[in-house]
PDB file of C-alpha atoms in Angstrom:
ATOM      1  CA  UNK A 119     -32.480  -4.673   2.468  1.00  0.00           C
ATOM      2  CA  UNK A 120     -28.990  -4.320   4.186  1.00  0.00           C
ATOM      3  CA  UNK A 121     -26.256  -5.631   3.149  1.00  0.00           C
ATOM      4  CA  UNK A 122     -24.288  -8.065   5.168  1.00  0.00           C
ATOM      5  CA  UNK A 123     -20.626  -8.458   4.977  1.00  0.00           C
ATOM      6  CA  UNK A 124     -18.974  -9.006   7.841  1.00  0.00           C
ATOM      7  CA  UNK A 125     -20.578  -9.345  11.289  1.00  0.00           C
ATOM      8  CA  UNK A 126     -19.186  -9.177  14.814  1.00  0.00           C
ATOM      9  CA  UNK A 127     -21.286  -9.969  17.367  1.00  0.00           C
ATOM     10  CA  UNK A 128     -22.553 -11.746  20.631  1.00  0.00           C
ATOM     11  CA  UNK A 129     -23.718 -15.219  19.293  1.00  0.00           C
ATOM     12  CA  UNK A 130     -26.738 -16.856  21.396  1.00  0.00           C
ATOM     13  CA  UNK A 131     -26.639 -20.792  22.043  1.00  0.00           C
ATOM     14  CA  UNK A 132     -29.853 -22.349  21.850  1.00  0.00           C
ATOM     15  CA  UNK A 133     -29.371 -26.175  21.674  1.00  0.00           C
ATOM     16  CA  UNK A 134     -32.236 -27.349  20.410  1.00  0.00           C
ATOM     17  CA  UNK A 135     -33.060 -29.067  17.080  1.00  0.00           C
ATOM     18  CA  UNK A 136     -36.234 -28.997  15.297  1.00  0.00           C
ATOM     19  CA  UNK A 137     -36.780 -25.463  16.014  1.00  0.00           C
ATOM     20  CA  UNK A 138     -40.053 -24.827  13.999  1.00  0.00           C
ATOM     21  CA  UNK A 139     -41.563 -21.974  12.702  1.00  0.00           C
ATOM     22  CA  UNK A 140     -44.308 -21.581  15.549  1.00  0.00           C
ATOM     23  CA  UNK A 141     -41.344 -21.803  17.956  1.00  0.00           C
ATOM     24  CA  UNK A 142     -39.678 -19.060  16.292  1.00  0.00           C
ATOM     25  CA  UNK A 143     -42.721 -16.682  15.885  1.00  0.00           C
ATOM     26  CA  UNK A 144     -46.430 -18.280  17.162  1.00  0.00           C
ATOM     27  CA  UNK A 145     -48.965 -17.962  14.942  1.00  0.00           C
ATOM     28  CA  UNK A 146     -50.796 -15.694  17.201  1.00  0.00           C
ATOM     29  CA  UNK A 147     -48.906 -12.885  16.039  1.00  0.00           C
ATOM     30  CA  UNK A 148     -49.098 -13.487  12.713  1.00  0.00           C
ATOM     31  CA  UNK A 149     -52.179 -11.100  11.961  1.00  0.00           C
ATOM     32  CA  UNK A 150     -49.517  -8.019  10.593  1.00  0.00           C
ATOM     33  CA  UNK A 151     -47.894  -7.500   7.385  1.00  0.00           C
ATOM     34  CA  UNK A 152     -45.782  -5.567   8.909  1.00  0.00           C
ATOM     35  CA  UNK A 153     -41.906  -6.264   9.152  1.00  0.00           C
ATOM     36  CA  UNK A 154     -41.175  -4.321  12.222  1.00  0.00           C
ATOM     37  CA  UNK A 155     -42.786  -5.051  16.363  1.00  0.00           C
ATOM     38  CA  UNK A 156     -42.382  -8.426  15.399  1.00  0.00           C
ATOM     39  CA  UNK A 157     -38.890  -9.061  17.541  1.00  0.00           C
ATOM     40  CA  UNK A 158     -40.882  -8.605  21.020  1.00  0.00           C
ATOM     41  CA  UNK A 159     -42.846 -11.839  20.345  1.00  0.00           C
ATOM     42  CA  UNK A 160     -39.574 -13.922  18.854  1.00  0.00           C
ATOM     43  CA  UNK A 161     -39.520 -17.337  20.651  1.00  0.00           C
ATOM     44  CA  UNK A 162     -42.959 -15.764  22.843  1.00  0.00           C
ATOM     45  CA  UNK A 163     -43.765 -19.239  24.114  1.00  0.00           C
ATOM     46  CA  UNK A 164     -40.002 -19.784  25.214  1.00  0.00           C
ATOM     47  CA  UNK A 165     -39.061 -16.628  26.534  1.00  0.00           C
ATOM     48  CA  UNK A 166     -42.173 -15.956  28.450  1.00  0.00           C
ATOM     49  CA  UNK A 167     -44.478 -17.392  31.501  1.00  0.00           C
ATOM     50  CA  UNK A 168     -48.386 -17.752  30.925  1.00  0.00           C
ATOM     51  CA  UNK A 169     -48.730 -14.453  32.836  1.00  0.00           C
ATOM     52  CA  UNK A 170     -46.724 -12.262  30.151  1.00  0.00           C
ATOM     53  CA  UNK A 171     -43.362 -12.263  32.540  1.00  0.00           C
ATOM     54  CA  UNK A 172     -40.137 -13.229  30.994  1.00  0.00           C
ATOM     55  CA  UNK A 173     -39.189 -16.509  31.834  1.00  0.00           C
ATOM     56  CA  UNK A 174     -35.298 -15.949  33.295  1.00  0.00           C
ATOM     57  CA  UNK A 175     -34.032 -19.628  32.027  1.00  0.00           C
ATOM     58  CA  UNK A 176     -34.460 -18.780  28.421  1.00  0.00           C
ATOM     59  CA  UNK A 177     -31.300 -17.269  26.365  1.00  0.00           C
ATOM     60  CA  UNK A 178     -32.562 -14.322  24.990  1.00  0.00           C
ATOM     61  CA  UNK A 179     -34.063 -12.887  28.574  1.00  0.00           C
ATOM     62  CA  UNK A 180     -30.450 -13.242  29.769  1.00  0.00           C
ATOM     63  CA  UNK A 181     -27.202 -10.733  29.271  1.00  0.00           C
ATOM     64  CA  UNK A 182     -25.717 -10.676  27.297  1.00  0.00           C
ATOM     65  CA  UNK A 183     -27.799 -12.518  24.714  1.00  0.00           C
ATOM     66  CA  UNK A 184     -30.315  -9.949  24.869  1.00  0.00           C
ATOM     67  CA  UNK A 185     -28.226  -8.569  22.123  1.00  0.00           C
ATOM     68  CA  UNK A 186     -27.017 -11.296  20.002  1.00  0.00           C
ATOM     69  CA  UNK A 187     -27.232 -10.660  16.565  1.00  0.00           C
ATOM     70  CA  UNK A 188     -26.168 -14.631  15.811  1.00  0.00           C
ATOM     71  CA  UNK A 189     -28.169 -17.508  17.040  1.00  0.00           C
ATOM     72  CA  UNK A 190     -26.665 -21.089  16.741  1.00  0.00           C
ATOM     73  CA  UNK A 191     -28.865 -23.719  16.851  1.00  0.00           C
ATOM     74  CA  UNK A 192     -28.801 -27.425  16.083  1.00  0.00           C
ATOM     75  CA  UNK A 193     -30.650 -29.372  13.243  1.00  0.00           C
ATOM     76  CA  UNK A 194     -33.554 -28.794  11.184  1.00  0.00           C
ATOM     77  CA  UNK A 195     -33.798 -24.907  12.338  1.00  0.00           C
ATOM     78  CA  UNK A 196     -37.131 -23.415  11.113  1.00  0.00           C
ATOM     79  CA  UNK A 197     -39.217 -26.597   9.995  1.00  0.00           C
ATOM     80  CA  UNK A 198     -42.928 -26.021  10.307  1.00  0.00           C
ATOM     81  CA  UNK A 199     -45.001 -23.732   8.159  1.00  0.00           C
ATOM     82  CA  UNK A 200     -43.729 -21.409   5.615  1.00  0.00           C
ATOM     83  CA  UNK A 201     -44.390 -18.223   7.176  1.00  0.00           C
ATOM     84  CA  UNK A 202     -42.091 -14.957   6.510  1.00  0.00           C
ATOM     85  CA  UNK A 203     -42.690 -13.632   9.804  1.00  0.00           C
ATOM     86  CA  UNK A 204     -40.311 -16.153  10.972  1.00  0.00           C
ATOM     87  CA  UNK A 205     -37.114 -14.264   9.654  1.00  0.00           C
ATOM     88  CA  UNK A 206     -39.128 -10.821  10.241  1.00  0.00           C
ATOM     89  CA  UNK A 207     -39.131 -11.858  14.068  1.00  0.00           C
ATOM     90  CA  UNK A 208     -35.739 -12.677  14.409  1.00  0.00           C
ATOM     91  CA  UNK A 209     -34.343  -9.512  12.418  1.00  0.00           C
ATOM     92  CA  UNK A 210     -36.402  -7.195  14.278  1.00  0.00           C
ATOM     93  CA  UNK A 211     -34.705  -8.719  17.543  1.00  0.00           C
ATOM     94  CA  UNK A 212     -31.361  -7.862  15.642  1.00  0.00           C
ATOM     95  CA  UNK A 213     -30.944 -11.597  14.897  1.00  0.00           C
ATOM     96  CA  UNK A 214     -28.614 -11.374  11.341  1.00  0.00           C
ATOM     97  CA  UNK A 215     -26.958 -15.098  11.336  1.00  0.00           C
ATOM     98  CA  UNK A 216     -28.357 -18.453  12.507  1.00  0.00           C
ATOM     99  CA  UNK A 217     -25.596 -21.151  12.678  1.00  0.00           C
ATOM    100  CA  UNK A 218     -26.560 -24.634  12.435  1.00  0.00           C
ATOM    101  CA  UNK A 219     -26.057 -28.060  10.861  1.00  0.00           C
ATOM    102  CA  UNK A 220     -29.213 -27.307   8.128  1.00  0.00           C
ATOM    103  CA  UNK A 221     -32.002 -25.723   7.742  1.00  0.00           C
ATOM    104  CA  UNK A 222     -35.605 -26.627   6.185  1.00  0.00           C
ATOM    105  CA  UNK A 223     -35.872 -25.531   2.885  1.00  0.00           C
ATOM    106  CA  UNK A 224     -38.485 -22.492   2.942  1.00  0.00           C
ATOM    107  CA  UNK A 225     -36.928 -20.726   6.105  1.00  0.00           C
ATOM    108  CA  UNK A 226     -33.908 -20.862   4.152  1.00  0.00           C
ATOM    109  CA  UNK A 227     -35.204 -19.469   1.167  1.00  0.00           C
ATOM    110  CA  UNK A 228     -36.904 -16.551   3.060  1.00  0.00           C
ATOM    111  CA  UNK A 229     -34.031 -16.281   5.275  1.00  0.00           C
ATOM    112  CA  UNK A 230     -31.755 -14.710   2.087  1.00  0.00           C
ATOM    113  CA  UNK A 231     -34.703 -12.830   0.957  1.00  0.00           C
ATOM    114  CA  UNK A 232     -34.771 -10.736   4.670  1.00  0.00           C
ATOM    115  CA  UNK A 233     -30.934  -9.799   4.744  1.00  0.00           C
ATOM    116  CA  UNK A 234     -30.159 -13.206   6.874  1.00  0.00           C
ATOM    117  CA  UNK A 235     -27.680 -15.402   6.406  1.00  0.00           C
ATOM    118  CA  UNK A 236     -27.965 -18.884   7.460  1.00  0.00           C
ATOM    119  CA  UNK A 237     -24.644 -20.873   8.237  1.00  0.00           C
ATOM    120  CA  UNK A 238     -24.643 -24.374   7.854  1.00  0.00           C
ATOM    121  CA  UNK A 239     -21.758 -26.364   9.763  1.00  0.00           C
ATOM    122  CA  UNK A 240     -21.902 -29.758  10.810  1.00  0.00           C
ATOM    123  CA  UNK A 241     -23.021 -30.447  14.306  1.00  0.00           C
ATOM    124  CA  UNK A 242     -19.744 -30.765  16.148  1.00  0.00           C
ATOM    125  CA  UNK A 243     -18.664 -26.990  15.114  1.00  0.00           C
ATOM    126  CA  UNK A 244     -21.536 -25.701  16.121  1.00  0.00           C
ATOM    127  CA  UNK A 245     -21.454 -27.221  19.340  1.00  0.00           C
ATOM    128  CA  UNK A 246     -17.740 -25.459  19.738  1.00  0.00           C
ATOM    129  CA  UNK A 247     -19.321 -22.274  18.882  1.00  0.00           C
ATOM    130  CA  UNK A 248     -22.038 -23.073  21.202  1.00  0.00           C
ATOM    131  CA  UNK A 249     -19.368 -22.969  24.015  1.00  0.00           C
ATOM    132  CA  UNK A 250     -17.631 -20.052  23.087  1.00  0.00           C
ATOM    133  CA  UNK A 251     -20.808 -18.428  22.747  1.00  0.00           C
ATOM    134  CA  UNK A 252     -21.761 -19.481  26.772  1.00  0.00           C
ATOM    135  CA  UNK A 253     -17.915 -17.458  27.511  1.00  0.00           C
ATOM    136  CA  UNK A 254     -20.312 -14.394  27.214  1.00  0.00           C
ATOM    137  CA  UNK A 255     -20.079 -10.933  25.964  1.00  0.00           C
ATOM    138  CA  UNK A 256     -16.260 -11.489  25.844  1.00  0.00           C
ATOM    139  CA  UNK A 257     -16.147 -14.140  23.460  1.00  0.00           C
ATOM    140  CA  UNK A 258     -17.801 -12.286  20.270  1.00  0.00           C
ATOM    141  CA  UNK A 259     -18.202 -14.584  16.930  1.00  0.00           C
ATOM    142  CA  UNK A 260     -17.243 -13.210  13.860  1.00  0.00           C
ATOM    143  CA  UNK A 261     -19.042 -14.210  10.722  1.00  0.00           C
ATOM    144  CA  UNK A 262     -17.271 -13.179   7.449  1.00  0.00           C
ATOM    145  CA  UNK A 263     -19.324 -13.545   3.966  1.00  0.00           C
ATOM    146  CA  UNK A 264     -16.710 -12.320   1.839  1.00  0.00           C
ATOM    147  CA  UNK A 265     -14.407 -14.362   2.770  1.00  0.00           C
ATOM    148  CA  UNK A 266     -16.551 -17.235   3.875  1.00  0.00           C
ATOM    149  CA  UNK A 267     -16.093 -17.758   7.504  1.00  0.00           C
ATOM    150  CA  UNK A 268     -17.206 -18.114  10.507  1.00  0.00           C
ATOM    151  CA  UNK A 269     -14.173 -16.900  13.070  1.00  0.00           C
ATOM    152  CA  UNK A 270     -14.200 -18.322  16.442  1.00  0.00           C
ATOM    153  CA  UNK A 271     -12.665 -15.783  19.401  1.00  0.00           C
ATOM    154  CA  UNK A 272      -9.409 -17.900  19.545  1.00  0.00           C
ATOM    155  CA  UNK A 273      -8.883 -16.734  15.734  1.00  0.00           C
ATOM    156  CA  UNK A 274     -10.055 -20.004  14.187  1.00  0.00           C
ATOM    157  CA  UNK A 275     -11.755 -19.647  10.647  1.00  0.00           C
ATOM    158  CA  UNK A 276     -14.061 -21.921  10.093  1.00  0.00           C
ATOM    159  CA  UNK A 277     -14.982 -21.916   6.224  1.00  0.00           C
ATOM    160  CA  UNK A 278     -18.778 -22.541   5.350  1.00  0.00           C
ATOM    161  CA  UNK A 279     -20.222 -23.260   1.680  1.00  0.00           C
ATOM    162  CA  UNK A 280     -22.496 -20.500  -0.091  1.00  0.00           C
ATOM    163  CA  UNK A 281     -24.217 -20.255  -3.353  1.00  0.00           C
ATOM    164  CA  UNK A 282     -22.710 -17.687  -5.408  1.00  0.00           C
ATOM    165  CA  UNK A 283     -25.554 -16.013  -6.530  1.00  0.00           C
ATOM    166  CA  UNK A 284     -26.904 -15.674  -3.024  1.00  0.00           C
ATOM    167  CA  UNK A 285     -23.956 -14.478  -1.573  1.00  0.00           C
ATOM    168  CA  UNK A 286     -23.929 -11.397  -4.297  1.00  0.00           C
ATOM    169  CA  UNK A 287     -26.983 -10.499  -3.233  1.00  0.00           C
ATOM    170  CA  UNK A 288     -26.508 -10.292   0.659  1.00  0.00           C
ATOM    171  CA  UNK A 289     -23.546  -8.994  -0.291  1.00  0.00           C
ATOM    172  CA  UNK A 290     -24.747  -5.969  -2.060  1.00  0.00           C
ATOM    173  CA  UNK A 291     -28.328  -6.007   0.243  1.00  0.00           C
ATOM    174  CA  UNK A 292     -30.349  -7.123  -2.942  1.00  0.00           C
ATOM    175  CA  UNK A 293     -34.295  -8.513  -2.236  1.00  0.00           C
ATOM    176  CA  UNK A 294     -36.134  -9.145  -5.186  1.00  0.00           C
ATOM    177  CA  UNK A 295     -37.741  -6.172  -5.741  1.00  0.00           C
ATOM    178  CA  UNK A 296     -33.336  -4.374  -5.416  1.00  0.00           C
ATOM    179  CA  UNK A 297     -32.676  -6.753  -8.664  1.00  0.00           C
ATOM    180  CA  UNK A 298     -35.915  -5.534 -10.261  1.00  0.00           C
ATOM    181  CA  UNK A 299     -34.779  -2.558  -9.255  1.00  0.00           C
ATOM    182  CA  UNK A 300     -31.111  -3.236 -10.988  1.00  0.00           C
ATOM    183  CA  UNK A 301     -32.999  -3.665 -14.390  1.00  0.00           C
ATOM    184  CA  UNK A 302     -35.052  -0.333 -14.132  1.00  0.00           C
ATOM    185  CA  UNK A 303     -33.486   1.411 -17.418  1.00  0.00           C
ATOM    186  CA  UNK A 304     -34.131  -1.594 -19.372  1.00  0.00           C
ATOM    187  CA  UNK A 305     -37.480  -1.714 -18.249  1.00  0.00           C
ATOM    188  CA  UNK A 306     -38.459   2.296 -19.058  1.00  0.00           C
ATOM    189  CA  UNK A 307     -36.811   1.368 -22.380  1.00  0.00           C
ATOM    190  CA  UNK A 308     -38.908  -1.105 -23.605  1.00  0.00           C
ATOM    191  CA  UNK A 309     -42.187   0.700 -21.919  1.00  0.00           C
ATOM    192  CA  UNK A 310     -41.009   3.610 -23.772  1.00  0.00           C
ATOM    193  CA  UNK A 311     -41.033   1.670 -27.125  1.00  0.00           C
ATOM    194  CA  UNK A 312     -44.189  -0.156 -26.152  1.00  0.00           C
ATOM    195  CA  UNK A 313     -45.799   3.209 -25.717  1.00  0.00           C
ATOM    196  CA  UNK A 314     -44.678   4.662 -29.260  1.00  0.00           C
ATOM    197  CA  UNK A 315     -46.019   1.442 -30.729  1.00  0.00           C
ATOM    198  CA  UNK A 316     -49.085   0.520 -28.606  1.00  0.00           C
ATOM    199  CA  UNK A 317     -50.412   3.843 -27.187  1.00  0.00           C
ATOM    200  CA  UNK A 318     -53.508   2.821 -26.609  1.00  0.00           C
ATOM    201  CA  UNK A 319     -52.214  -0.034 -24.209  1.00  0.00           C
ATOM    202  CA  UNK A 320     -51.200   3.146 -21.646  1.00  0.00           C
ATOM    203  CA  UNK A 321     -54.244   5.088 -21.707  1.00  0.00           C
TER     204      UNK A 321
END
């Protein structure tokens, strides 16, 4: 997983609340396990017509949001269904921050685990952002993790709460399987000794 640290980057409003998981990534295109081809289909039902065209009144079809890399929303972003592919679709677009008042619980939780970092601020601030955001490719967000901001393009910090622990791990790009990982010469110690004492357990 990648770490995230700081981020610079065209932020996309999209002021909707409720945003669910279908919304996000329909369960049409949820027959892969795979991580990646998944960013093509983000929003799908949004961002384009029953014929397959791209429907120009949607952010994301429009520059320069075509490459924002932070999303701010408004409440409840990512209720609906548990589904991974959710945060899969949105990092595969390039989609590394979603701002917005809160989030439901599993889409947050899966959100940390895929090298995303969700922002919560309360509705007003995003709503600020969500106007600096419509200045364009000029007015770039800045979201800091080490230091715990979010910094608007007039130079205001905004400060946002973390937990610690998650934080570390984004910080350092740590999944689960990077803090087995972390543990790997403890583990080969005590297979080693398991193997001395309980050979037949390996064979």
């Amino acid at each position: 997983m990648d770490a995230f640290t700081t981020l610079t980057g065209i932020a996309a409003p999209l002021p909707m609340a409720n945003v669910d998981t279908d919304k996000i990534i329909p369960a049409r295109f949820l027959k892969t396990i795979a991580r990646t081809g998944l960013g093509k289909s983000l929003f799908a039902n949004l961002r384009y017509r029953e014929d397959g065209s791209e429907n120009p009144d949607f952010v994301l079809n429009q520059e320069p949001y075509r490459q924002a890399e932070i999303l701010i929303a408004h409440e409840n972003f990512g209720c609906g269904s548990s589904r991974e592919h959710a945060p899969w679709a949105l990092l595969d677009f390039g989609i590394r921050c979603v701002i917005a008042p809160d989030f439901a619980d599993i889409f947050h939780n899966n959100s940390f685990k895929n090298g995303i970092l969700p922002v919560r601020l309360p509705r007003a601030v995003c709503d600020q952002l969500m106007e600096d955001a419509k200045l364009g490719a000029n007015a770039r967000i800045t979201v800091d993790l080490q230091e715990q901001v979010v910094v608007r393009p007039n130079g205001e910090k905004i400060p946002f709460e973390i937990d610690p622990l998650r934080r570390h791990l984004l910080l350092n790009g740590l999944d689960d399987i990077g803090q087995t990982m972390q543990r790997a010469p403890a583990i080969d110690g005590f297979e080693a000794k398991q193997r001395a004492a309980q050979p037949w357990l390996y064979r």
